[in-house]
Tab-separated table of C-alpha atoms in Angstrom:
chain	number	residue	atom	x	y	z
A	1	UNK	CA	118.456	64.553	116.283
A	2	UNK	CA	117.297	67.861	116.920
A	3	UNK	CA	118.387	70.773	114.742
A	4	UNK	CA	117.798	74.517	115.226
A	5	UNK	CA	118.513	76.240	112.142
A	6	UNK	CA	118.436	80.643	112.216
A	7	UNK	CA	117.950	82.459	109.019
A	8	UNK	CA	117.465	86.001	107.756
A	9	UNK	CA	120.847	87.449	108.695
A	10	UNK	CA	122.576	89.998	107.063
A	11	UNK	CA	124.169	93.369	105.911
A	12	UNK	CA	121.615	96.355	106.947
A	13	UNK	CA	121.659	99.953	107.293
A	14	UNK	CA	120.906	101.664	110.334
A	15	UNK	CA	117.348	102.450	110.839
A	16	UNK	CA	116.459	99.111	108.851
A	17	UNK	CA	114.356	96.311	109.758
A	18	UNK	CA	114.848	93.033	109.720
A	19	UNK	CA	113.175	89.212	110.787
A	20	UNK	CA	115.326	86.212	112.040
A	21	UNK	CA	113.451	82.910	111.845
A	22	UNK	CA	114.370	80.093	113.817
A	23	UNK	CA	113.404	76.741	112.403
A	24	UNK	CA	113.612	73.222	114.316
A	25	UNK	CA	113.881	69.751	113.199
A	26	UNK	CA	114.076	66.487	114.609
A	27	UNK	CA	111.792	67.305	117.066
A	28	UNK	CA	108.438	69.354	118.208
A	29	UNK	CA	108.413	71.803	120.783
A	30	UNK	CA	105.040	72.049	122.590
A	31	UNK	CA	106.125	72.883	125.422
A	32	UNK	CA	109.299	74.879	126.915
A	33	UNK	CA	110.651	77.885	124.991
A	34	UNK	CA	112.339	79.138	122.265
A	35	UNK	CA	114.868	82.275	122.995
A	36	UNK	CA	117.332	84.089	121.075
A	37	UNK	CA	120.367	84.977	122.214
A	38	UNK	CA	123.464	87.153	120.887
A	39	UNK	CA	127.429	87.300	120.578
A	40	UNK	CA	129.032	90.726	119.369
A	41	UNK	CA	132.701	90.528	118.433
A	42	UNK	CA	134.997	90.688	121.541
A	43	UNK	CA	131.853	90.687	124.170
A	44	UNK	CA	130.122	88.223	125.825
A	45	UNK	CA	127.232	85.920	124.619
A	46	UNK	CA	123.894	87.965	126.275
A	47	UNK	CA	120.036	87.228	125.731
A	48	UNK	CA	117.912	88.976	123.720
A	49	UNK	CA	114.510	87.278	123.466
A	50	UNK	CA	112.948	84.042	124.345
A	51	UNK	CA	109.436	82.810	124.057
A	52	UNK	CA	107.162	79.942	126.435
A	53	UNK	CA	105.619	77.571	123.301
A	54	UNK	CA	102.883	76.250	125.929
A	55	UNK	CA	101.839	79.802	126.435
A	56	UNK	CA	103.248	82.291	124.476
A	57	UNK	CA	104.768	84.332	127.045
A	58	UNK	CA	108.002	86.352	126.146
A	59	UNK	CA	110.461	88.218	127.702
A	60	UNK	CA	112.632	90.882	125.680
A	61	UNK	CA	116.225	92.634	126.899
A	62	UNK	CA	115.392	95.651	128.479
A	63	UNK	CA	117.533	97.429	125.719
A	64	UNK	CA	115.655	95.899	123.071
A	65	UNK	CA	112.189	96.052	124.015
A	66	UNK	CA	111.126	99.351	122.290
A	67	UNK	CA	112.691	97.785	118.953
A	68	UNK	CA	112.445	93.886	118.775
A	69	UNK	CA	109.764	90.961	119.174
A	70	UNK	CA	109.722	87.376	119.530
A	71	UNK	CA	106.910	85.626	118.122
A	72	UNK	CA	106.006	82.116	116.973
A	73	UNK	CA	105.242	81.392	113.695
A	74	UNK	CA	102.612	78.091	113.327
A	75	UNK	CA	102.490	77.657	110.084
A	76	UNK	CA	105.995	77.867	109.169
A	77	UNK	CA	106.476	76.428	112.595
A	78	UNK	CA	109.345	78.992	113.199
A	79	UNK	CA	110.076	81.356	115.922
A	80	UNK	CA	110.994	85.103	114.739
A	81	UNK	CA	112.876	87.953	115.823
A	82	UNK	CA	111.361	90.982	114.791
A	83	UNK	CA	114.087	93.607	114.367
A	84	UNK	CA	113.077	97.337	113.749
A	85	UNK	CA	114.947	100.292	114.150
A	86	UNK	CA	118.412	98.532	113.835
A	87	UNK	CA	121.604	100.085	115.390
A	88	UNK	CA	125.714	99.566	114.693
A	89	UNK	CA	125.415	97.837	118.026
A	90	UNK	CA	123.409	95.378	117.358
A	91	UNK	CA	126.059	93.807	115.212
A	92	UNK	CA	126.286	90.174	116.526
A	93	UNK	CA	126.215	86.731	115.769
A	94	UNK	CA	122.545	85.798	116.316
A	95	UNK	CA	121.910	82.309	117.868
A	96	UNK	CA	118.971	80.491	118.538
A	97	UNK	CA	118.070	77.889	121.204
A	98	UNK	CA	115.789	75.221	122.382
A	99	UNK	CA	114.721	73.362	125.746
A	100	UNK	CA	111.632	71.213	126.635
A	101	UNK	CA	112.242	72.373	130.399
A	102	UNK	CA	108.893	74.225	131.067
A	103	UNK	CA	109.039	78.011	133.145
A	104	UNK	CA	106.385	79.816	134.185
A	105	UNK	CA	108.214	82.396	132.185
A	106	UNK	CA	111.000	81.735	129.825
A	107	UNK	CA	114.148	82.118	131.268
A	108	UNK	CA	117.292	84.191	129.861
A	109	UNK	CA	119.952	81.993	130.884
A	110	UNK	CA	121.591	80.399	128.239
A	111	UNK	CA	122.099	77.561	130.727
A	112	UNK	CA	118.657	76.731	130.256
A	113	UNK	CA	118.338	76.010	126.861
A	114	UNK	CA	119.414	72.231	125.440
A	115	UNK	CA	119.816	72.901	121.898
A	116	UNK	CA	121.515	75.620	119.736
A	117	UNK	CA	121.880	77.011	116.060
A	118	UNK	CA	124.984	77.422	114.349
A	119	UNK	CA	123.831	81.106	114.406
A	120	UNK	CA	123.277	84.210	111.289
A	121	UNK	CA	125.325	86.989	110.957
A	122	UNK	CA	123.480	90.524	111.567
A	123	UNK	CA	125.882	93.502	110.691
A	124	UNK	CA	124.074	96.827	110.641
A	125	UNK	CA	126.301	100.102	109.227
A	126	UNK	CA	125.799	103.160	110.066
């Protein structure tokens, strides 16, 4: 059974960095992608970062770009969210999620993706 499991979440202050790992079990992902996606109280679920395993392509929200980073993680077989520069609005409910599905870039549809996390809290303050 394949798990996703996000950690790293938190209470920060503006201006404050911080690094979401995603960690899978159950199963190894060589190939498809990886993404992140996010769900801020009252709005709806949008994507945020995703990542091709086979290649290591990413693609970042346009809002985001100057301020977070996807990368994947070998030896703790993990795939992080870089977070710098954090702002009230970033408050969300961070999930993680999974497909085998192979793109020539990942995709940020959260229709594409087969698995998800249970998700970590991020709360920034300002």
């Amino acid at each position: 059974q394949v798990q996703l499991v996000e950690s790293g979440g938190g209470l920060v202050q503006a201006g404050d960095s911080l690094r979401l790992s995603c960690a899978t079990s159950g199963r190894t992902f060589e190939s498809g992608a990886i993404g992140w996606f996010r769900q801020a109280p009252g709005k709806d679920q949008e994507f945020v970062a995703s990542i091709n395993l086979s290649d290591g392509r990413i693609a970042i929200m346009d809002s985001v770009l100057d301020r977070f980073t996807i990368s994947r993680d070998n030896a703790k077989n993990t795939v992080d969210l870089q977070m710098s520069n954090v702002k009230p609005e970033d408050t969300a409910v961070y999930y993680c999620a999974a497909t085998s599905k192979v793109a020539v870039s990942p995709l940020p549809y959260a229709s594409w993706y087969d698995y998800w996390g249970q998700g970590t809290q991020v709360t920034v303050s300002s």
